[in-house]
mmCIF file of C-alpha atoms in Angstrom:
data_model
loop_
_atom_site.group_PDB
_atom_site.id
_atom_site.type_symbol
_atom_site.label_atom_id
_atom_site.label_comp_id
_atom_site.label_asym_id
_atom_site.label_seq_id
_atom_site.Cartn_x
_atom_site.Cartn_y
_atom_site.Cartn_z
ATOM 1 C CA MET A 1 -65.365 5.466 -146.584
ATOM 2 C CA TYR A 2 -64.150 8.219 -144.364
ATOM 3 C CA GLN A 3 -63.823 5.566 -141.538
ATOM 4 C CA LYS A 4 -61.084 3.776 -143.597
ATOM 5 C CA SER A 5 -58.478 6.384 -144.827
ATOM 6 C CA MET A 6 -58.716 8.268 -141.493
ATOM 7 C CA LYS A 7 -57.560 4.184 -140.266
ATOM 8 C CA ASP A 8 -54.485 4.090 -142.840
ATOM 9 C CA TRP A 9 -52.370 6.952 -141.332
ATOM 10 C CA LYS A 10 -53.755 5.987 -137.721
ATOM 11 C CA LYS A 11 -51.763 2.599 -138.243
ATOM 12 C CA HIS A 12 -48.701 4.086 -138.862
ATOM 13 C CA LEU A 13 -48.709 6.591 -136.496
ATOM 14 C CA ASP A 14 -45.951 4.699 -134.322
ATOM 15 C CA PHE A 15 -43.496 5.557 -138.019
ATOM 16 C CA ILE A 16 -44.968 9.104 -137.880
ATOM 17 C CA LEU A 17 -43.753 10.168 -134.418
ATOM 18 C CA LEU A 18 -40.063 8.379 -135.292
ATOM 19 C CA ASP A 19 -40.614 10.671 -138.134
ATOM 20 C CA MET A 20 -40.528 13.430 -136.587
ATOM 21 C CA VAL A 21 -37.730 12.916 -134.004
ATOM 22 C CA CYS A 22 -36.161 12.555 -136.698
ATOM 23 C CA LEU A 23 -36.653 15.614 -137.278
ATOM 24 C CA TYR A 24 -36.238 17.257 -135.062
ATOM 25 C CA LEU A 25 -32.811 15.660 -134.095
ATOM 26 C CA ALA A 26 -31.838 15.835 -138.325
ATOM 27 C CA PHE A 27 -32.501 20.169 -137.441
ATOM 28 C CA ILE A 28 -30.236 20.037 -133.964
ATOM 29 C CA ALA A 29 -27.658 18.088 -135.644
ATOM 30 C CA ALA A 30 -28.022 20.655 -139.444
ATOM 31 C CA TYR A 31 -27.885 23.923 -136.017
ATOM 32 C CA MET A 32 -24.497 21.975 -134.610
ATOM 33 C CA THR A 33 -22.591 22.144 -137.515
ATOM 34 C CA ARG A 34 -23.283 24.788 -138.219
ATOM 35 C CA TYR A 35 -22.964 27.080 -135.238
ATOM 36 C CA GLY A 36 -21.629 24.550 -132.425
ATOM 37 C CA PHE A 37 -23.180 23.574 -129.693
ATOM 38 C CA ALA A 38 -25.351 26.797 -129.228
ATOM 39 C CA TRP A 39 -28.453 25.911 -128.102
ATOM 40 C CA PHE A 40 -30.301 26.977 -131.444
ATOM 41 C CA PHE A 41 -33.488 28.025 -129.025
ATOM 42 C CA LYS A 42 -31.544 31.115 -128.558
ATOM 43 C CA LYS A 43 -31.891 32.040 -131.527
ATOM 44 C CA LYS A 44 -36.012 32.645 -132.411
ATOM 45 C CA ILE A 45 -36.003 32.472 -135.696
ATOM 46 C CA TYR A 46 -34.358 28.954 -135.835
ATOM 47 C CA VAL A 47 -37.293 28.548 -132.982
ATOM 48 C CA SER A 48 -40.153 29.190 -135.374
ATOM 49 C CA LEU A 49 -38.714 27.340 -138.552
ATOM 50 C CA ILE A 50 -38.522 23.911 -136.639
ATOM 51 C CA LEU A 51 -42.084 24.523 -136.509
ATOM 52 C CA ILE A 52 -43.597 25.046 -139.796
ATOM 53 C CA LEU A 53 -40.943 21.894 -140.245
ATOM 54 C CA THR A 54 -42.866 19.856 -138.003
ATOM 55 C CA LEU A 55 -46.462 21.149 -139.658
ATOM 56 C CA LEU A 56 -45.179 20.847 -142.744
ATOM 57 C CA ASN A 57 -43.773 17.464 -142.475
ATOM 58 C CA LEU A 58 -46.840 16.423 -141.066
ATOM 59 C CA VAL A 59 -49.679 17.186 -143.532
ATOM 60 C CA LEU A 60 -47.530 15.329 -146.342
ATOM 61 C CA LEU A 61 -47.024 12.341 -144.196
ATOM 62 C CA ILE A 62 -50.663 12.391 -143.540
ATOM 63 C CA VAL A 63 -51.462 14.321 -147.414
ATOM 64 C CA THR A 64 -49.093 12.177 -149.628
ATOM 65 C CA LYS A 65 -49.159 8.458 -147.523
ATOM 66 C CA THR A 66 -45.805 7.884 -147.241
ATOM 67 C CA MET A 67 -45.980 5.541 -144.664
ATOM 68 C CA LYS A 68 -48.921 3.532 -146.801
ATOM 69 C CA ASN A 69 -47.406 -0.279 -146.690
ATOM 70 C CA VAL A 70 -43.784 1.083 -145.137
ATOM 71 C CA LEU A 71 -43.003 -2.231 -144.253
ATOM 72 C CA ARG A 72 -43.545 -4.564 -146.910
ATOM 73 C CA ARG A 73 -40.930 -2.127 -148.782
ATOM 74 C CA SER A 74 -38.344 -3.490 -150.063
ATOM 75 C CA ALA A 75 -34.585 -1.084 -149.287
ATOM 76 C CA GLY A 76 -34.533 0.364 -152.837
ATOM 77 C CA ARG A 77 -38.140 0.929 -152.890
ATOM 78 C CA GLU A 78 -38.048 2.899 -149.893
ATOM 79 C CA PHE A 79 -35.167 4.756 -150.215
ATOM 80 C CA ILE A 80 -36.945 6.675 -152.758
ATOM 81 C CA GLN A 81 -39.550 7.329 -150.620
ATOM 82 C CA THR A 82 -37.495 8.548 -148.605
ATOM 83 C CA ALA A 83 -35.585 10.945 -150.921
ATOM 84 C CA LYS A 84 -39.116 11.835 -152.517
ATOM 85 C CA HIS A 85 -40.512 12.909 -149.161
ATOM 86 C CA VAL A 86 -37.489 15.137 -148.062
ATOM 87 C CA PHE A 87 -37.359 16.568 -151.670
ATOM 88 C CA LEU A 88 -41.013 18.101 -150.757
ATOM 89 C CA VAL A 89 -40.361 18.552 -147.502
ATOM 90 C CA GLU A 90 -37.013 21.061 -148.242
ATOM 91 C CA PHE A 91 -38.804 22.277 -151.403
ATOM 92 C CA LEU A 92 -41.733 23.361 -149.671
ATOM 93 C CA ILE A 93 -39.571 25.015 -146.830
ATOM 94 C CA ILE A 94 -37.651 26.749 -148.982
ATOM 95 C CA SER A 95 -40.961 28.186 -151.042
ATOM 96 C CA TYR A 96 -42.486 28.643 -147.710
ATOM 97 C CA LEU A 97 -39.483 31.418 -146.474
ATOM 98 C CA PHE A 98 -38.791 32.669 -150.370
ATOM 99 C CA VAL A 99 -42.351 33.442 -150.300
ATOM 100 C CA VAL A 100 -42.991 34.880 -146.996
ATOM 101 C CA LYS A 101 -39.656 36.922 -148.003
ATOM 102 C CA GLU A 102 -37.325 35.801 -144.952
ATOM 103 C CA SER A 103 -35.080 33.448 -146.224
ATOM 104 C CA TYR A 104 -32.581 35.673 -145.902
ATOM 105 C CA PHE A 105 -32.152 35.621 -142.173
ATOM 106 C CA TYR A 106 -31.786 32.173 -143.102
ATOM 107 C CA SER A 107 -28.366 29.793 -143.423
ATOM 108 C CA ARG A 108 -28.654 28.398 -146.776
ATOM 109 C CA SER A 109 -25.960 25.953 -145.181
ATOM 110 C CA ILE A 110 -28.538 24.939 -142.204
ATOM 111 C CA LEU A 111 -30.925 24.269 -144.377
ATOM 112 C CA GLY A 112 -28.722 21.724 -147.206
ATOM 113 C CA SER A 113 -27.038 19.622 -144.448
ATOM 114 C CA PHE A 114 -30.561 20.188 -142.554
ATOM 115 C CA ALA A 115 -32.300 17.762 -146.320
ATOM 116 C CA VAL A 116 -28.705 15.417 -146.230
ATOM 117 C CA TYR A 117 -29.059 14.499 -142.276
ATOM 118 C CA TYR A 118 -33.134 14.180 -142.225
ATOM 119 C CA GLY A 119 -33.495 11.809 -145.730
ATOM 120 C CA LEU A 120 -29.746 9.782 -144.161
ATOM 121 C CA LEU A 121 -31.814 9.467 -140.570
ATOM 122 C CA SER A 122 -34.575 9.088 -141.876
ATOM 123 C CA TYR A 123 -34.344 6.336 -143.859
ATOM 124 C CA VAL A 124 -31.856 3.959 -141.430
ATOM 125 C CA VAL A 125 -34.895 4.770 -139.413
ATOM 126 C CA ARG A 126 -37.404 3.115 -141.192
ATOM 127 C CA MET A 127 -35.278 0.621 -142.304
ATOM 128 C CA LEU A 128 -34.578 -0.303 -139.155
#
């Protein structure tokens, strides 16, 4: 019983890694949209945000089984699944920042454009 649940996420490890790459690229694109070509490692608060996003995304991918039947889904179903996942990631990161009272330090435009970029990039990669 436990081995089957472990195999479920391991067989989609390549899609999980591609989704993580999409997450990083979307965050960098959102940061560069707001601040230009300044490297985001200079601002330590955004480094901590990308680490939290990484953990949230990884947990959501495994717990919600977002990648289940990813190869068999139609384009419409994939769009809905991607939109749900992006909404959950965005909701959880905003909730986290609200709870720890750090939302004041982060740009809302970065968080909003990150969701748009992540949704588009993730959908395109999953369709390819």
